[in-house]
mmCIF file of C-alpha atoms in Angstrom:
data_model
loop_
_atom_site.group_PDB
_atom_site.id
_atom_site.type_symbol
_atom_site.label_atom_id
_atom_site.label_comp_id
_atom_site.label_asym_id
_atom_site.label_seq_id
_atom_site.Cartn_x
_atom_site.Cartn_y
_atom_site.Cartn_z
ATOM 1 C CA MET A 28 167.142 101.160 139.061
ATOM 2 C CA LYS A 29 165.543 101.658 135.508
ATOM 3 C CA TYR A 30 162.293 99.635 137.287
ATOM 4 C CA PHE A 31 161.561 102.282 139.604
ATOM 5 C CA ILE A 32 162.202 105.588 136.933
ATOM 6 C CA THR A 33 159.317 103.574 135.094
ATOM 7 C CA LEU A 34 156.888 103.571 137.416
ATOM 8 C CA PHE A 35 157.754 106.912 138.806
ATOM 9 C CA THR A 36 156.979 107.846 135.231
ATOM 10 C CA ILE A 37 153.851 106.466 134.531
ATOM 11 C CA LEU A 38 152.834 107.876 137.871
ATOM 12 C CA LEU A 39 153.518 111.440 136.634
ATOM 13 C CA LEU A 40 151.650 110.609 134.083
ATOM 14 C CA PHE A 41 148.213 109.083 135.380
ATOM 15 C CA SER A 42 148.528 111.652 137.708
ATOM 16 C CA ALA A 43 149.021 114.305 135.198
ATOM 17 C CA CYS A 44 145.801 113.048 132.799
ATOM 18 C CA THR A 45 143.655 112.695 136.739
ATOM 19 C CA SER A 46 143.794 116.225 137.076
ATOM 20 C CA GLN A 47 142.690 117.572 133.720
ATOM 21 C CA LYS A 48 139.350 116.216 134.108
ATOM 22 C CA GLN A 49 136.707 118.111 134.946
ATOM 23 C CA SER A 50 133.381 116.603 136.754
ATOM 24 C CA VAL A 51 130.346 117.627 134.651
ATOM 25 C CA VAL A 52 127.369 118.683 136.604
ATOM 26 C CA ALA A 53 124.380 119.517 134.356
ATOM 27 C CA SER A 54 122.999 122.395 135.509
ATOM 28 C CA LYS A 55 119.324 122.447 136.461
ATOM 29 C CA LYS A 56 117.251 124.660 133.419
ATOM 30 C CA GLU A 57 115.082 127.642 134.906
ATOM 31 C CA LEU A 58 111.567 127.141 134.213
ATOM 32 C CA PRO A 59 109.620 129.764 131.859
ATOM 33 C CA GLU A 60 107.998 132.456 133.052
ATOM 34 C CA TRP A 61 105.070 131.848 131.274
ATOM 35 C CA TYR A 62 105.450 128.188 133.794
ATOM 36 C CA LYS A 63 105.936 130.131 136.591
ATOM 37 C CA ASN A 64 103.135 132.668 136.154
ATOM 38 C CA PRO A 65 101.182 131.208 133.621
ATOM 39 C CA ALA A 66 98.405 132.983 132.220
ATOM 40 C CA LYS A 67 94.770 133.155 133.364
ATOM 41 C CA THR A 68 91.208 131.502 132.256
ATOM 42 C CA ASN A 69 88.989 134.224 131.528
ATOM 43 C CA ALA A 70 85.136 134.771 130.141
ATOM 44 C CA SER A 71 86.693 134.120 126.521
ATOM 45 C CA THR A 72 89.554 131.245 126.847
ATOM 46 C CA MET A 73 90.738 129.064 129.286
ATOM 47 C CA TYR A 74 94.338 128.110 129.850
ATOM 48 C CA SER A 75 95.924 125.082 131.442
ATOM 49 C CA MET A 76 99.529 123.505 131.885
ATOM 50 C CA GLY A 77 100.689 120.518 132.074
ATOM 51 C CA GLU A 78 104.213 117.787 131.699
ATOM 52 C CA GLY A 79 105.206 114.760 130.661
ATOM 53 C CA GLU A 80 107.924 112.677 129.173
ATOM 54 C CA SER A 81 106.691 113.924 125.650
ATOM 55 C CA LYS A 82 105.410 116.579 124.171
ATOM 56 C CA ALA A 83 102.086 114.549 123.638
ATOM 57 C CA GLU A 84 101.939 113.187 127.423
ATOM 58 C CA ALA A 85 101.659 116.932 128.561
ATOM 59 C CA VAL A 86 98.983 118.054 126.183
ATOM 60 C CA ALA A 87 97.614 115.391 127.527
ATOM 61 C CA VAL A 88 98.228 116.148 130.930
ATOM 62 C CA ALA A 89 97.021 120.019 130.438
ATOM 63 C CA LEU A 90 93.805 118.898 128.582
ATOM 64 C CA SER A 91 93.026 116.979 131.703
ATOM 65 C CA ALA A 92 93.645 120.087 133.807
ATOM 66 C CA MET A 93 91.217 121.750 131.939
ATOM 67 C CA ALA A 94 88.252 119.392 132.221
ATOM 68 C CA SER A 95 88.011 119.687 135.639
ATOM 69 C CA THR A 96 87.034 122.863 135.355
ATOM 70 C CA LEU A 97 84.635 121.939 133.039
ATOM 71 C CA SER A 98 83.507 118.825 135.967
ATOM 72 C CA VAL A 99 84.620 116.048 133.682
ATOM 73 C CA SER A 100 87.248 113.928 133.224
ATOM 74 C CA ILE A 101 89.410 113.187 130.386
ATOM 75 C CA SER A 102 90.537 110.295 128.767
ATOM 76 C CA SER A 103 94.287 109.441 128.730
ATOM 77 C CA GLU A 104 93.376 108.365 125.060
ATOM 78 C CA PHE A 105 94.385 111.250 122.809
ATOM 79 C CA LYS A 106 95.168 112.325 118.976
ATOM 80 C CA THR A 107 97.528 114.927 118.198
ATOM 81 C CA LYS A 108 97.877 116.961 114.804
ATOM 82 C CA SER A 109 100.705 119.085 114.764
ATOM 83 C CA ILE A 110 101.126 121.854 111.861
ATOM 84 C CA VAL A 111 104.519 123.506 113.147
ATOM 85 C CA GLN A 112 105.071 127.302 112.330
ATOM 86 C CA GLU A 113 108.826 128.189 112.783
ATOM 87 C CA GLY A 114 109.689 132.175 114.214
ATOM 88 C CA ASP A 115 112.327 134.277 112.505
ATOM 89 C CA ILE A 116 116.140 133.226 112.606
ATOM 90 C CA GLU A 117 116.147 135.629 115.830
ATOM 91 C CA SER A 118 113.113 134.179 117.539
ATOM 92 C CA SER A 119 114.067 131.311 120.066
ATOM 93 C CA GLN A 120 110.417 130.738 120.434
ATOM 94 C CA THR A 121 108.208 127.850 118.195
ATOM 95 C CA THR A 122 103.977 128.003 117.975
ATOM 96 C CA SER A 123 102.315 125.098 117.775
ATOM 97 C CA THR A 124 98.887 124.897 116.445
ATOM 98 C CA ASN A 125 97.264 121.242 117.586
ATOM 99 C CA GLU A 126 94.273 119.931 116.718
ATOM 100 C CA VAL A 127 93.293 117.934 119.896
ATOM 101 C CA LYS A 128 90.780 115.349 120.047
ATOM 102 C CA SER A 129 90.594 113.943 123.532
ATOM 103 C CA ASP A 130 87.825 111.828 125.035
ATOM 104 C CA VAL A 131 86.090 113.829 127.981
ATOM 105 C CA LYS A 132 83.569 110.741 129.132
ATOM 106 C CA LYS A 133 83.316 110.085 125.525
ATOM 107 C CA ILE A 134 82.553 114.290 124.463
ATOM 108 C CA ARG A 135 85.035 114.979 121.751
ATOM 109 C CA ILE A 136 87.049 118.350 121.889
ATOM 110 C CA SER A 137 88.901 120.151 119.567
ATOM 111 C CA ASN A 138 90.244 123.635 118.357
ATOM 112 C CA TYR A 139 92.862 123.427 121.241
ATOM 113 C CA GLU A 140 96.326 125.316 120.379
ATOM 114 C CA VAL A 141 99.294 124.752 122.094
ATOM 115 C CA VAL A 142 101.123 128.202 122.745
ATOM 116 C CA GLU A 143 103.959 127.623 124.765
ATOM 117 C CA VAL A 144 105.702 124.150 124.962
ATOM 118 C CA GLU A 145 109.666 123.650 126.066
ATOM 119 C CA GLU A 146 111.957 120.668 127.067
ATOM 120 C CA ILE A 147 113.536 121.554 130.927
ATOM 121 C CA GLY A 148 115.269 118.042 131.111
ATOM 122 C CA PHE A 149 115.801 114.522 129.893
ATOM 123 C CA LYS A 150 112.052 113.426 129.341
ATOM 124 C CA LYS A 151 110.423 116.240 130.427
ATOM 125 C CA PHE A 152 107.926 118.746 128.672
ATOM 126 C CA ILE A 153 106.184 121.545 130.150
ATOM 127 C CA VAL A 154 103.550 123.054 127.974
ATOM 128 C CA LEU A 155 100.971 125.912 128.161
ATOM 129 C CA VAL A 156 97.302 125.413 125.905
ATOM 130 C CA LYS A 157 94.808 127.389 125.366
ATOM 131 C CA SER A 158 91.457 126.687 124.305
ATOM 132 C CA GLU A 159 88.727 129.602 123.086
ATOM 133 C CA LYS A 160 85.219 128.838 124.780
ATOM 134 C CA LYS A 161 83.400 129.817 121.864
ATOM 135 C CA LYS A 162 84.807 127.544 119.442
ATOM 136 C CA LEU A 163 84.636 124.967 121.368
ATOM 137 C CA PHE A 164 80.511 125.472 122.500
ATOM 138 C CA GLU A 165 80.301 125.376 118.600
ATOM 139 C CA SER A 166 82.245 122.201 117.637
ATOM 140 C CA LEU A 167 79.887 120.680 120.779
ATOM 141 C CA LYS A 168 76.828 122.020 119.235
ATOM 142 C CA LYS A 169 77.643 121.234 115.740
ATOM 143 C CA GLU A 170 78.342 117.375 117.169
ATOM 144 C CA LEU A 171 75.189 117.051 119.196
ATOM 145 C CA GLU A 172 73.434 118.284 115.770
ATOM 146 C CA GLN A 173 74.840 115.252 114.180
ATOM 147 C CA LYS A 174 74.138 112.749 117.016
ATOM 148 C CA ILE A 175 70.157 114.023 116.594
ATOM 149 C CA THR A 176 69.814 113.670 112.553
ATOM 150 C CA LEU A 177 71.807 109.948 113.509
ATOM 151 C CA THR A 178 68.436 108.771 115.759
ATOM 152 C CA GLN A 179 66.541 109.624 112.764
ATOM 153 C CA THR A 180 63.976 106.520 112.986
ATOM 154 C CA ARG A 181 64.204 104.106 109.852
ATOM 155 C CA ALA A 182 62.318 101.512 108.299
ATOM 156 C CA THR A 183 63.413 98.013 109.874
ATOM 157 C CA SER A 184 61.688 94.450 108.557
ATOM 158 C CA ASN A 185 60.247 93.248 111.705
ATOM 159 C CA ALA A 186 60.483 94.254 116.124
ATOM 160 C CA LEU A 187 64.066 92.989 116.805
ATOM 161 C CA LYS A 188 65.470 94.653 114.209
ATOM 162 C CA GLU A 189 63.449 97.943 115.383
ATOM 163 C CA LEU A 190 64.786 97.237 118.416
ATOM 164 C CA GLY A 191 67.691 96.877 117.767
ATOM 165 C CA SER A 192 67.917 100.408 115.816
ATOM 166 C CA TYR A 193 66.646 102.094 119.097
ATOM 167 C CA LYS A 194 69.484 100.196 121.152
ATOM 168 C CA GLU A 195 71.990 101.873 118.329
ATOM 169 C CA GLN A 196 70.715 105.251 119.260
ATOM 170 C CA LYS A 197 70.688 104.785 122.881
ATOM 171 C CA ASN A 198 74.471 104.086 122.633
ATOM 172 C CA LEU A 199 74.509 106.822 120.133
ATOM 173 C CA LEU A 200 73.398 109.485 122.803
ATOM 174 C CA GLN A 201 74.556 108.122 126.148
ATOM 175 C CA ASP A 202 77.181 110.902 125.714
ATOM 176 C CA VAL A 203 74.712 113.664 125.705
ATOM 177 C CA PRO A 204 74.163 114.689 128.986
ATOM 178 C CA ASN A 205 77.537 115.256 129.571
ATOM 179 C CA ILE A 206 77.795 117.395 126.076
ATOM 180 C CA VAL A 207 75.158 119.547 127.611
ATOM 181 C CA THR A 208 76.981 119.481 130.956
ATOM 182 C CA VAL A 209 79.766 120.859 129.439
ATOM 183 C CA MET A 210 78.280 123.673 126.569
ATOM 184 C CA GLY A 211 75.961 125.288 129.592
ATOM 185 C CA VAL A 212 79.564 125.876 131.247
ATOM 186 C CA LEU A 213 80.982 127.321 128.022
ATOM 187 C CA ASN A 214 77.721 129.579 127.398
ATOM 188 C CA GLU A 215 75.667 130.372 130.750
ATOM 189 C CA GLY A 216 72.724 130.831 128.154
ATOM 190 C CA PHE A 217 72.754 128.204 126.275
ATOM 191 C CA ASP A 218 69.227 125.512 126.587
ATOM 192 C CA GLY A 219 70.128 121.578 125.732
ATOM 193 C CA SER A 220 66.576 121.339 127.205
ATOM 194 C CA LYS A 221 65.768 119.766 123.615
ATOM 195 C CA TYR A 222 68.650 117.086 123.525
ATOM 196 C CA ILE A 223 67.746 115.924 126.913
ATOM 197 C CA LYS A 224 64.150 115.641 125.332
ATOM 198 C CA LYS A 225 65.477 113.337 122.479
ATOM 199 C CA ILE A 226 67.110 110.954 124.999
ATOM 200 C CA GLN A 227 63.907 110.526 126.828
ATOM 201 C CA GLU A 228 62.033 109.933 123.479
ATOM 202 C CA VAL A 229 64.066 106.955 122.542
ATOM 203 C CA ASP A 230 64.462 105.745 125.560
ATOM 204 C CA GLU A 231 60.799 105.850 125.704
ATOM 205 C CA ARG A 232 60.379 104.190 122.434
ATOM 206 C CA TYR A 233 62.590 101.239 123.043
ATOM 207 C CA GLU A 234 60.625 100.458 126.641
ATOM 208 C CA LYS A 235 57.301 100.301 124.649
ATOM 209 C CA LEU A 236 58.829 98.243 121.930
ATOM 210 C CA LEU A 237 60.504 96.530 124.167
ATOM 211 C CA SER A 238 57.252 95.248 126.585
ATOM 212 C CA SER A 239 55.552 94.066 123.322
ATOM 213 C CA ILE A 240 58.193 91.789 122.227
ATOM 214 C CA THR A 241 57.559 88.404 123.321
ATOM 215 C CA PHE A 242 58.875 85.355 122.797
ATOM 216 C CA SER A 243 57.891 80.869 122.896
ATOM 217 C CA VAL A 244 60.403 78.113 123.395
ATOM 218 C CA GLU A 245 59.338 75.040 121.779
ATOM 219 C CA SER A 246 61.703 71.601 121.729
ATOM 220 C CA ASP A 247 61.777 68.193 120.362
ATOM 221 C CA LYS A 248 61.404 65.460 122.584
ATOM 222 C CA GLU A 249 64.906 64.877 123.371
ATOM 223 C CA SER A 250 65.575 69.185 124.169
ATOM 224 C CA GLN A 251 63.266 69.394 126.436
ATOM 225 C CA ASN A 252 65.632 70.358 129.337
ATOM 226 C CA LEU A 253 67.432 72.708 127.044
ATOM 227 C CA LYS A 254 64.373 74.837 126.969
ATOM 228 C CA ALA A 255 65.194 76.109 130.600
ATOM 229 C CA PRO A 256 68.408 77.926 130.042
ATOM 230 C CA ILE A 257 67.139 80.005 126.535
ATOM 231 C CA GLN A 258 64.304 80.632 128.599
ATOM 232 C CA LYS A 259 66.402 82.193 131.417
ATOM 233 C CA GLY A 260 68.964 84.109 129.444
ATOM 234 C CA LEU A 261 65.690 86.143 127.439
ATOM 235 C CA SER A 262 64.345 87.014 131.081
ATOM 236 C CA ALA A 263 67.323 88.586 131.553
ATOM 237 C CA LYS A 264 66.904 90.769 129.145
ATOM 238 C CA LYS A 265 63.693 91.465 130.354
ATOM 239 C CA LEU A 266 62.048 90.133 127.257
ATOM 240 C CA THR A 267 58.486 88.050 127.560
ATOM 241 C CA ILE A 268 58.375 84.553 127.241
ATOM 242 C CA LYS A 269 54.503 83.451 127.138
ATOM 243 C CA GLU A 270 52.388 81.706 124.034
ATOM 244 C CA SER A 271 51.167 84.608 121.924
ATOM 245 C CA GLY A 272 50.597 85.823 118.287
ATOM 246 C CA GLY A 273 50.736 88.946 116.098
ATOM 247 C CA LYS A 274 53.758 90.423 114.785
ATOM 248 C CA ASN A 275 55.984 91.288 117.573
ATOM 249 C CA HIS A 276 55.747 87.330 118.454
ATOM 250 C CA PHE A 277 58.913 85.369 117.795
ATOM 251 C CA LYS A 278 59.159 81.562 117.902
ATOM 252 C CA ILE A 279 62.419 79.645 119.346
ATOM 253 C CA TYR A 280 62.689 76.035 117.779
ATOM 254 C CA ILE A 281 65.479 73.590 119.937
ATOM 255 C CA THR A 282 66.541 69.906 118.593
ATOM 256 C CA SER A 283 69.348 67.898 119.563
ATOM 257 C CA LYS A 284 71.113 64.075 118.849
ATOM 258 C CA THR A 285 73.010 63.465 121.410
ATOM 259 C CA GLU A 286 75.570 59.988 121.175
ATOM 260 C CA GLN A 287 76.766 58.468 123.727
ATOM 261 C CA ALA A 288 80.407 57.266 124.442
ATOM 262 C CA SER A 289 83.199 56.853 127.159
ATOM 263 C CA SER A 290 86.568 58.028 128.336
ATOM 264 C CA TYR A 291 88.514 56.933 131.127
ATOM 265 C CA GLY A 292 86.316 56.368 133.296
ATOM 266 C CA PHE A 293 83.604 59.085 132.597
ATOM 267 C CA SER A 294 80.229 58.710 131.261
ATOM 268 C CA LEU A 295 80.225 61.172 128.193
ATOM 269 C CA ALA A 296 76.881 63.305 126.338
ATOM 270 C CA ARG A 297 78.115 64.451 122.916
ATOM 271 C CA CYS A 298 74.740 67.011 122.104
ATOM 272 C CA ALA A 299 74.261 68.652 118.805
ATOM 273 C CA ILE A 300 72.241 71.394 119.265
ATOM 274 C CA GLN A 301 70.552 73.472 116.414
ATOM 275 C CA ILE A 302 68.556 76.431 117.226
ATOM 276 C CA THR A 303 66.223 78.511 114.998
ATOM 277 C CA ILE A 304 64.434 81.606 115.596
ATOM 278 C CA LYS A 305 61.324 82.341 112.982
ATOM 279 C CA GLU A 306 59.002 85.179 113.705
ATOM 280 C CA SER A 307 55.022 85.193 112.987
ATOM 281 C CA SER A 308 55.200 84.915 109.599
ATOM 282 C CA GLY A 309 56.962 81.767 109.704
ATOM 283 C CA ALA A 310 60.357 83.336 108.138
ATOM 284 C CA ILE A 311 63.946 81.817 110.037
ATOM 285 C CA ILE A 312 65.592 85.154 111.364
ATOM 286 C CA GLY A 313 68.556 83.675 113.153
ATOM 287 C CA SER A 314 69.916 80.931 113.802
ATOM 288 C CA ASN A 315 72.913 78.469 115.484
ATOM 289 C CA LYS A 316 74.604 74.935 115.971
ATOM 290 C CA LEU A 317 76.093 74.359 119.437
ATOM 291 C CA ASN A 318 78.179 71.256 120.190
ATOM 292 C CA ILE A 319 77.552 70.629 124.010
ATOM 293 C CA THR A 320 79.378 67.679 125.818
ATOM 294 C CA GLY A 321 78.438 66.498 129.142
ATOM 295 C CA GLN A 322 80.077 64.138 131.098
ATOM 296 C CA SER A 323 79.755 62.590 134.743
ATOM 297 C CA THR A 324 81.203 59.603 136.549
ATOM 298 C CA GLN A 325 77.616 58.698 137.477
ATOM 299 C CA GLY A 326 76.306 57.043 134.721
ATOM 300 C CA TYR A 327 74.956 58.686 130.726
ATOM 301 C CA ASN A 328 72.043 59.788 132.401
ATOM 302 C CA ILE A 329 73.694 62.531 134.863
ATOM 303 C CA ALA A 330 76.568 63.217 131.810
ATOM 304 C CA LYS A 331 73.150 63.896 129.142
ATOM 305 C CA GLU A 332 71.867 66.081 132.300
ATOM 306 C CA SER A 333 75.130 68.237 132.864
ATOM 307 C CA ILE A 334 74.669 69.587 128.899
ATOM 308 C CA ALA A 335 71.509 71.623 130.225
ATOM 309 C CA ILE A 336 74.178 73.297 132.896
ATOM 310 C CA LYS A 337 76.798 73.936 130.476
ATOM 311 C CA LEU A 338 74.080 75.531 128.106
ATOM 312 C CA ASN A 339 73.106 77.765 130.618
ATOM 313 C CA GLU A 340 76.817 78.413 132.061
ATOM 314 C CA MET A 341 77.857 79.177 128.492
ATOM 315 C CA ILE A 342 74.824 81.831 127.753
ATOM 316 C CA LYS A 343 75.794 83.761 131.041
ATOM 317 C CA LYS A 344 79.855 83.652 129.433
ATOM 318 C CA GLU A 345 78.668 84.829 125.740
ATOM 319 C CA GLY A 346 75.492 86.404 125.844
ATOM 320 C CA ILE A 347 71.774 84.837 124.687
ATOM 321 C CA GLU A 348 72.271 86.862 121.222
ATOM 322 C CA LYS A 349 75.305 84.778 120.431
ATOM 323 C CA VAL A 350 73.846 81.325 121.282
ATOM 324 C CA LEU A 351 70.718 82.323 119.347
ATOM 325 C CA GLY A 352 72.468 83.611 116.616
ATOM 326 C CA LEU A 353 70.458 86.780 117.153
ATOM 327 C CA GLU A 354 70.354 90.677 117.448
ATOM 328 C CA ILE A 355 68.757 91.746 120.346
#
């Protein structure tokens, strides 16, 4: 009897505890009015919204949407620097002023303001950003002027270094057409022809100098089979191979020493290669040492021939510049 009384008591207590429990359902947060009816882009200001798992991600999405209106695409890489100004104690709104620097086809854009931000769920943020067209235009113009200043001709010791300088300038200016396009969208009266002309000038100087540079490849008797891969690598860079002279002619010397060995039925040819590049005055401007081992089951001579094949593969993989120890 006591057993049944005890069991009945436990059941009553369990029932009471269960009845006190209430199921908790997370209520869905209503979207704010500024998100349902966002501000529209006008003649002076661009607006865009975005959402993401974090505020930074939401800002990046908003910038991507904004950038699409300028006929460009935004990179997923971005950096943010936030300065937060809290409202008064009665106000529930927080204004965050952000300087967001993002790559839009390598275009640096800044002076963005995050005017609204709200967390509407677990790892879900929404934002509204704006950008003043005039400020964005001026920042891009300043960037263009800095790029042009950096492309001023600098004195160099030889034609290859000068060619390298033009190559750096070409890389620096490669995003200028995109910047000019964006600036034309931001300001219809903008004329970017002088910047495009600068690109053309650098390209013409680069091509003219490139066509004037010549190389000759020489070797000792032991290294005759190594000349062809070097010549092929230079030709792939649009560099001329011929016997010539003058200040823009460079000589490549190849010497090597090969040792015979064998291992596990393979014939081995261990080759130590020395490459030296000299300018017309005879001064050494580059050099490199390579160690390549050829192997074959058909004898030492075939193993030795495979060294040139491996050198050719190395040039394809690493580039002729690295193999020569020279900036081209």
